[in-house]
Short mmCIF file of C-alpha atoms in Angstrom, two decimals:
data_model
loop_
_atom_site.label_atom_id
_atom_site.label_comp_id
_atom_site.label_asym_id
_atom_site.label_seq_id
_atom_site.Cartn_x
_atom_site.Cartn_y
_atom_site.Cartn_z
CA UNK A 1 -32.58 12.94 16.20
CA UNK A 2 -33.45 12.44 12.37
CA UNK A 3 -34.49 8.99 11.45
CA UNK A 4 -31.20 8.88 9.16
CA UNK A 5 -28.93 9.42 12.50
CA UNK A 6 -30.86 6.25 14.29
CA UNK A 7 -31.02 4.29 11.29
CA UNK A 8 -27.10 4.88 11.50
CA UNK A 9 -26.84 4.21 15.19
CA UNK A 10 -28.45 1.14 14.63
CA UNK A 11 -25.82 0.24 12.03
CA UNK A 12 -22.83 1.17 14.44
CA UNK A 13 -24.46 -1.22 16.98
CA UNK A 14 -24.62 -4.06 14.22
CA UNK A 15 -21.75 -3.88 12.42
CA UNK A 16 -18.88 -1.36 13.88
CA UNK A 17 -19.39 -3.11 17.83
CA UNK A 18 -18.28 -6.10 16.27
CA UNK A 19 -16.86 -5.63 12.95
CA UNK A 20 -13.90 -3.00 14.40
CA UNK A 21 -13.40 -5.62 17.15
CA UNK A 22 -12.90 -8.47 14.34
CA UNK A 23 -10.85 -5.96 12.58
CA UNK A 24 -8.04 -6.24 15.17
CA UNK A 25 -8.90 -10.12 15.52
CA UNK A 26 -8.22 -10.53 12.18
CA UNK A 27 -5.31 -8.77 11.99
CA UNK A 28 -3.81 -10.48 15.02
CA UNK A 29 -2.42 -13.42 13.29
CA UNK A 30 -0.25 -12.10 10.51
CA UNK A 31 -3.33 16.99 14.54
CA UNK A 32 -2.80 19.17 13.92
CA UNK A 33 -1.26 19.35 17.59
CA UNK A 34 -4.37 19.88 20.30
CA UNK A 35 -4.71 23.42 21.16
CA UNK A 36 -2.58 24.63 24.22
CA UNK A 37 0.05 21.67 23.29
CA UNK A 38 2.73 23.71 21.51
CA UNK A 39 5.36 21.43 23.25
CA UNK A 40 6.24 18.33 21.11
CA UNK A 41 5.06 16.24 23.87
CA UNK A 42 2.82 16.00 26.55
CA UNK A 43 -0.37 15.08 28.31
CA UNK A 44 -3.97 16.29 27.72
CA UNK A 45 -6.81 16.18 29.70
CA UNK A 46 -10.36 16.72 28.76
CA UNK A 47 -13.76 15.67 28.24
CA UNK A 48 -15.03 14.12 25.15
CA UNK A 49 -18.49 12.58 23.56
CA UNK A 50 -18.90 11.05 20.11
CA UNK A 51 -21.82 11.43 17.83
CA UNK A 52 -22.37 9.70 14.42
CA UNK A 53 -24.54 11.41 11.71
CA UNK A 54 -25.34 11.20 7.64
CA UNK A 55 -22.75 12.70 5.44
CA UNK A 56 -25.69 15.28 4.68
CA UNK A 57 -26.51 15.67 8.64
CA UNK A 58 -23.23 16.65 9.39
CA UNK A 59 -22.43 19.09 6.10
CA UNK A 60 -26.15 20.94 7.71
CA UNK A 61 -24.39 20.87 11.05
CA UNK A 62 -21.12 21.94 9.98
CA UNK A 63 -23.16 24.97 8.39
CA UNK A 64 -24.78 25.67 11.42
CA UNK A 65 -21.50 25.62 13.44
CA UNK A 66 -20.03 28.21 11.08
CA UNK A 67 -21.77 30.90 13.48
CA UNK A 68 -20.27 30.57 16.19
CA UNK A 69 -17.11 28.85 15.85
CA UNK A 70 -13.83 29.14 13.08
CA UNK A 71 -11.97 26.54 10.99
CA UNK A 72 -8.88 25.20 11.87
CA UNK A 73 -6.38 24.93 9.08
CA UNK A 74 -3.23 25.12 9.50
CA UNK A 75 -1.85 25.40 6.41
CA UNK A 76 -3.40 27.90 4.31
CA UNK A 77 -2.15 26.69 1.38
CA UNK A 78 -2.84 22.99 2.07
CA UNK A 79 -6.69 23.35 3.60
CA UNK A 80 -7.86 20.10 3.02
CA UNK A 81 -6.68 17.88 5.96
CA UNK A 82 -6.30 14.14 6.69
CA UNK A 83 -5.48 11.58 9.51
CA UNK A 84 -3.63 8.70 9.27
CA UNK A 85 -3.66 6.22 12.68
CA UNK A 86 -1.70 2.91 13.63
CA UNK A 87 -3.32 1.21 15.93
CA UNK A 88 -0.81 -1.45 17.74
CA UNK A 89 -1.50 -3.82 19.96
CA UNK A 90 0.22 -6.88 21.72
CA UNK A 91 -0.04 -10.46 20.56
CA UNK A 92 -3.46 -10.89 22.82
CA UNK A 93 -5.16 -8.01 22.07
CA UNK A 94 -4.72 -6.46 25.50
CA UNK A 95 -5.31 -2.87 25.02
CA UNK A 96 -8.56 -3.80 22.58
CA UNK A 97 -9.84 -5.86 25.94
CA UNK A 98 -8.95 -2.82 28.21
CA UNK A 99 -12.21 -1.36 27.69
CA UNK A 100 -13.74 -4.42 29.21
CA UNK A 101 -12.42 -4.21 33.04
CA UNK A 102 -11.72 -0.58 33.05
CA UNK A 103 -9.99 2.52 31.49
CA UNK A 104 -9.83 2.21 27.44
CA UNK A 105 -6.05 2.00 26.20
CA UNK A 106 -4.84 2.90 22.94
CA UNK A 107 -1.39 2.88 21.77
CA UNK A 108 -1.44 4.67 17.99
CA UNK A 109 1.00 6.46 15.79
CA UNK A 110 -0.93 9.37 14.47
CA UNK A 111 0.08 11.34 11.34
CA UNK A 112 -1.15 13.96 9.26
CA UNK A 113 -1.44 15.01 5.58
CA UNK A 114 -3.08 17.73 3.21
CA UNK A 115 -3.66 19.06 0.18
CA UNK A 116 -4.73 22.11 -1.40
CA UNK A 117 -8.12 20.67 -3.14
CA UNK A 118 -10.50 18.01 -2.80
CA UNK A 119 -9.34 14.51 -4.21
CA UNK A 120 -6.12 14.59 -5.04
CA UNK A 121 -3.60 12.63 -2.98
CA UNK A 122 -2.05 14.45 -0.06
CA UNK A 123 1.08 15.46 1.22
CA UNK A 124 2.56 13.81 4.21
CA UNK A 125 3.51 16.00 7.07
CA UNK A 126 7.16 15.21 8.36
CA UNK A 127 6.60 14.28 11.77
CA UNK A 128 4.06 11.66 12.68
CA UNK A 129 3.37 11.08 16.66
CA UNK A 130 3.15 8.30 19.40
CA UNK A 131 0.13 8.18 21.61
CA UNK A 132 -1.27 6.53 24.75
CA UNK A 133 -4.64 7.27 24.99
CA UNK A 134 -6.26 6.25 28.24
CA UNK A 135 -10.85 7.12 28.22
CA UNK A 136 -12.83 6.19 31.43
CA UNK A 137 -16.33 7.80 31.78
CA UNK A 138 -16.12 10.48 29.17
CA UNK A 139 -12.72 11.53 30.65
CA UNK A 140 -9.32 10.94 29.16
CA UNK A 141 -5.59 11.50 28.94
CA UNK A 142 -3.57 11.82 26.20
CA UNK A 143 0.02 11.11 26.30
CA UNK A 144 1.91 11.78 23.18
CA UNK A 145 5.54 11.93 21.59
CA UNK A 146 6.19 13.83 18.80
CA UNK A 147 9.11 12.38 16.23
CA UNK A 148 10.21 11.58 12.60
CA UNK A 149 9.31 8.30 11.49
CA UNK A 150 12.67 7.25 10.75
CA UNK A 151 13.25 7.40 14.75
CA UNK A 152 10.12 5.58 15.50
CA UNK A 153 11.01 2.09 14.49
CA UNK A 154 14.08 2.09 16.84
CA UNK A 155 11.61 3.20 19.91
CA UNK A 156 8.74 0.52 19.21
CA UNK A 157 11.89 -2.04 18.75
CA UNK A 158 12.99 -0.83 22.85
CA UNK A 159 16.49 0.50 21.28
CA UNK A 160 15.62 4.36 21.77
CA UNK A 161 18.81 6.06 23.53
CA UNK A 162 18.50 6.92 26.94
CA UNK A 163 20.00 10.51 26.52
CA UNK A 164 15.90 11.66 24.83
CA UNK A 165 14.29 10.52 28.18
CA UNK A 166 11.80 12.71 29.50
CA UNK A 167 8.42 12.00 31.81
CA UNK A 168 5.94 11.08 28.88
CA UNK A 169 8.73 9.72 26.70
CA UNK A 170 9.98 6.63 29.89
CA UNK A 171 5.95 6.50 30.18
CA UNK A 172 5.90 5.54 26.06
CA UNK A 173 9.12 3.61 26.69
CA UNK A 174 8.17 1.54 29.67
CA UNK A 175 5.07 0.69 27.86
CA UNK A 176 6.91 -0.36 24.80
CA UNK A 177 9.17 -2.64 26.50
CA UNK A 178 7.13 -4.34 28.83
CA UNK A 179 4.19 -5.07 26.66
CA UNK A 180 6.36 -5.51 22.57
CA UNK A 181 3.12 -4.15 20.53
CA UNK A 182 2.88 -4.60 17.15
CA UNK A 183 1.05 -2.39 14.13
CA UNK A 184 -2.24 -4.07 13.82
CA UNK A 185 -4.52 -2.13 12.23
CA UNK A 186 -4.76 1.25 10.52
CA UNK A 187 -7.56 4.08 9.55
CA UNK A 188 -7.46 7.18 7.40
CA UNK A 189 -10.30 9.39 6.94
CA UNK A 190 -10.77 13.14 6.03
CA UNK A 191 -11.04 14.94 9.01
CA UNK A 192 -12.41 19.06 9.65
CA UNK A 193 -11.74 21.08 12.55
CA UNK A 194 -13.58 23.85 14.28
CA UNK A 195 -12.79 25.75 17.37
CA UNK A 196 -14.29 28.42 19.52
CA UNK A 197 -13.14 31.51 19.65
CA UNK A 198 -10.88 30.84 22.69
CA UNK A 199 -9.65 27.46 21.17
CA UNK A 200 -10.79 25.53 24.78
CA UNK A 201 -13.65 23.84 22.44
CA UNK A 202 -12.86 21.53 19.94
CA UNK A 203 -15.28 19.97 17.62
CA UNK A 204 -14.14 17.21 14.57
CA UNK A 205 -15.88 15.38 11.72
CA UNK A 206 -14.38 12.53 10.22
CA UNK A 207 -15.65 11.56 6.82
CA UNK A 208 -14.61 8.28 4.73
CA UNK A 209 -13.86 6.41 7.43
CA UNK A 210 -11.98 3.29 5.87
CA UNK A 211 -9.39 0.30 7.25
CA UNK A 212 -6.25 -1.20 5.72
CA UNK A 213 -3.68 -3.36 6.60
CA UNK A 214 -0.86 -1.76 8.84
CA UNK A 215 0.86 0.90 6.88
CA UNK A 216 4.45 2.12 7.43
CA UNK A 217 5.26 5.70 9.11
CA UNK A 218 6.27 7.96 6.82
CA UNK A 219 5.00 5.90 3.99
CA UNK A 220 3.35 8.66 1.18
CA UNK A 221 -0.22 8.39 0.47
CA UNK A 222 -0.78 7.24 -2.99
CA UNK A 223 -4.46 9.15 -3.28
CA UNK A 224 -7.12 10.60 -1.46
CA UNK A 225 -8.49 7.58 0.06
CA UNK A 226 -6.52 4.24 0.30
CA UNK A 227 -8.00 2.13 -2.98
CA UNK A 228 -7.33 -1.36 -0.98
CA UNK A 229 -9.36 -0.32 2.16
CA UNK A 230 -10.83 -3.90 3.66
CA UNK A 231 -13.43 -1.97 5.43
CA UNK A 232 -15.30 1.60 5.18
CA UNK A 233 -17.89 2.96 7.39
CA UNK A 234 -20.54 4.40 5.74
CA UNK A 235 -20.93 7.30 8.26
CA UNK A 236 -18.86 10.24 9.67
CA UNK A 237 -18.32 10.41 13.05
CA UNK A 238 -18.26 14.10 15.28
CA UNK A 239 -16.02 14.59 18.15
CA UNK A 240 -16.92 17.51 20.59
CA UNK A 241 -13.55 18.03 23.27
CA UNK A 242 -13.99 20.60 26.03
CA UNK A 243 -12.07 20.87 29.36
CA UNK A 244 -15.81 21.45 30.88
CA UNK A 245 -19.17 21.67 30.31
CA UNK A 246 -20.41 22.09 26.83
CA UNK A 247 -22.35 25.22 26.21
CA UNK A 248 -25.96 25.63 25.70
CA UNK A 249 -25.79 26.15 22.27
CA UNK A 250 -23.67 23.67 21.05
CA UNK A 251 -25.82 20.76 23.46
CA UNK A 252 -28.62 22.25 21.10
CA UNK A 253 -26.89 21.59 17.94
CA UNK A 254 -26.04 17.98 19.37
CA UNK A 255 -29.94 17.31 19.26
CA UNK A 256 -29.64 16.64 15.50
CA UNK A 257 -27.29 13.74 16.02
CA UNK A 258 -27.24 10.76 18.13
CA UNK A 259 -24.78 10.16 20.82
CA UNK A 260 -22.40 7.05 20.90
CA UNK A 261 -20.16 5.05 24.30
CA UNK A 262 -17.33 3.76 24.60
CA UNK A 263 -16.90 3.89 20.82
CA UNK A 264 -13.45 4.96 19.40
CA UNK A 265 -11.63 4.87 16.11
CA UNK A 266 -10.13 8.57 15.65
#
């Protein structure tokens, strides 16, 4: 690990351990689709571990990735990818507390946008997606629900029609009406993909990590990163998500980084 990695690992301790958790305290008051997940809804399972780097630690270990893994872009056209995420909660904060007596919950509405070059503002994609995320030990389960976002507001509101009920959607609606979460929070970033060659690994980076008040699905981006961001992290963040055990070389490549728990933004 590179003194710039624990230099940032001590600033994730300092300031992201309790400055994402006042985030959400503060705010209390007032994928691309996973690989294999072709259906617009459904559950994943897998493994996953976090790492946080420099901006120039990860561009050297996106370089050295380029060996032995490809790019993921879905749109040709559009290559340069970004994630928007909702993060609600209920008036307590339960599923922020969750971590603290057991599996991690997250309930998020996750969309996407791109463009074709660097710095201009994106395109929203038309669908956006509803998510229960569940993370205990380096395991976790996905649940998610794909939909427009004029449909959404009617769901998170518990006046959804019965006639779209499926498993994961009375799992999301169940949810919904027993608990009445709110939009609390949300993150964009610029986020880049790579995959093995038989998709089953999944590696992100996350760059310009920044916060803003609760935005509305479907709203359009009005640049490349939100201008009235309360909060930006001034690292990028890599996500490695296998159904198993990493592989040699990749655990080799993970040297150059250092390794963060029960930490989770994207």
């Amino acid at each position: 690990m590179g003194a710039g990695e624990q230099d940032l690992l001590n600033v994730l301790r300092l300031v992201v351990g309790g400055a994402v958790d006042s985030v959400f305290e503060g705010m209390s008051s007032s994928t691309t689709t996973p690989a294999g997940a072709a259906a617009p809804f459904g559950a994943v399972r897998e493994r996953e571990r976090k790492f946080v780097a420099t901006a120039r630690g990860s561009l050297r270990f996106l370089e050295r990735l380029a060996v032995r893994t490809v790019e993921e872009v879905p749109d040709r056209a559009r290559p340069v990818t970004y994630n928007r995420t909702t993060y609600l909660d209920t008036a307590d904060l339960r599923y922020l507390r969750s971590r603290q007596s057991g599996p991690a919950r997250k309930l998020r509405i996750r969309e996407y946008a791109s463009s074709a070059i660097e710095g201009v503002a994106p395109s929203l994609h038309p669908v956006c997606f509803l998510e229960l995320k569940e993370s205990h030990g380096g395991a976790r389960v996905k649940t998610r629900l794909q939909m427009d976002p004029a449909s959404l507001a009617p769901l998170l509101a518990g006046r959804a029609g019965k006639a779209s009920a499926v498993p994961p959607h009375e799992t999301l609606r169940a949810l919904l009406e027993r608990d009445r979460p709110v939009p609390k929070v949300t993150s964009w970033y610029r986020r880049t993909t790579r995959l093995d060659r038989d998709r089953s690994l999944r590696i992100t980076v996350d760059t310009g990590i920044c916060f803003t008040e609760p935005v509305a699905p479907g709203s359009i981006p009005e640049s490349a990163f939100p201008e009235n961001a309360f909060a930006r992290l001034p690292f990028t963040i890599v996500e490695v998500k296998c159904p198993g055990e990493l592989p040699s070389w990749l655990v080799t490549e993970l040297d150059s980084l250092a390794e963060v728990h029960g930490f989770s933004i994207c």
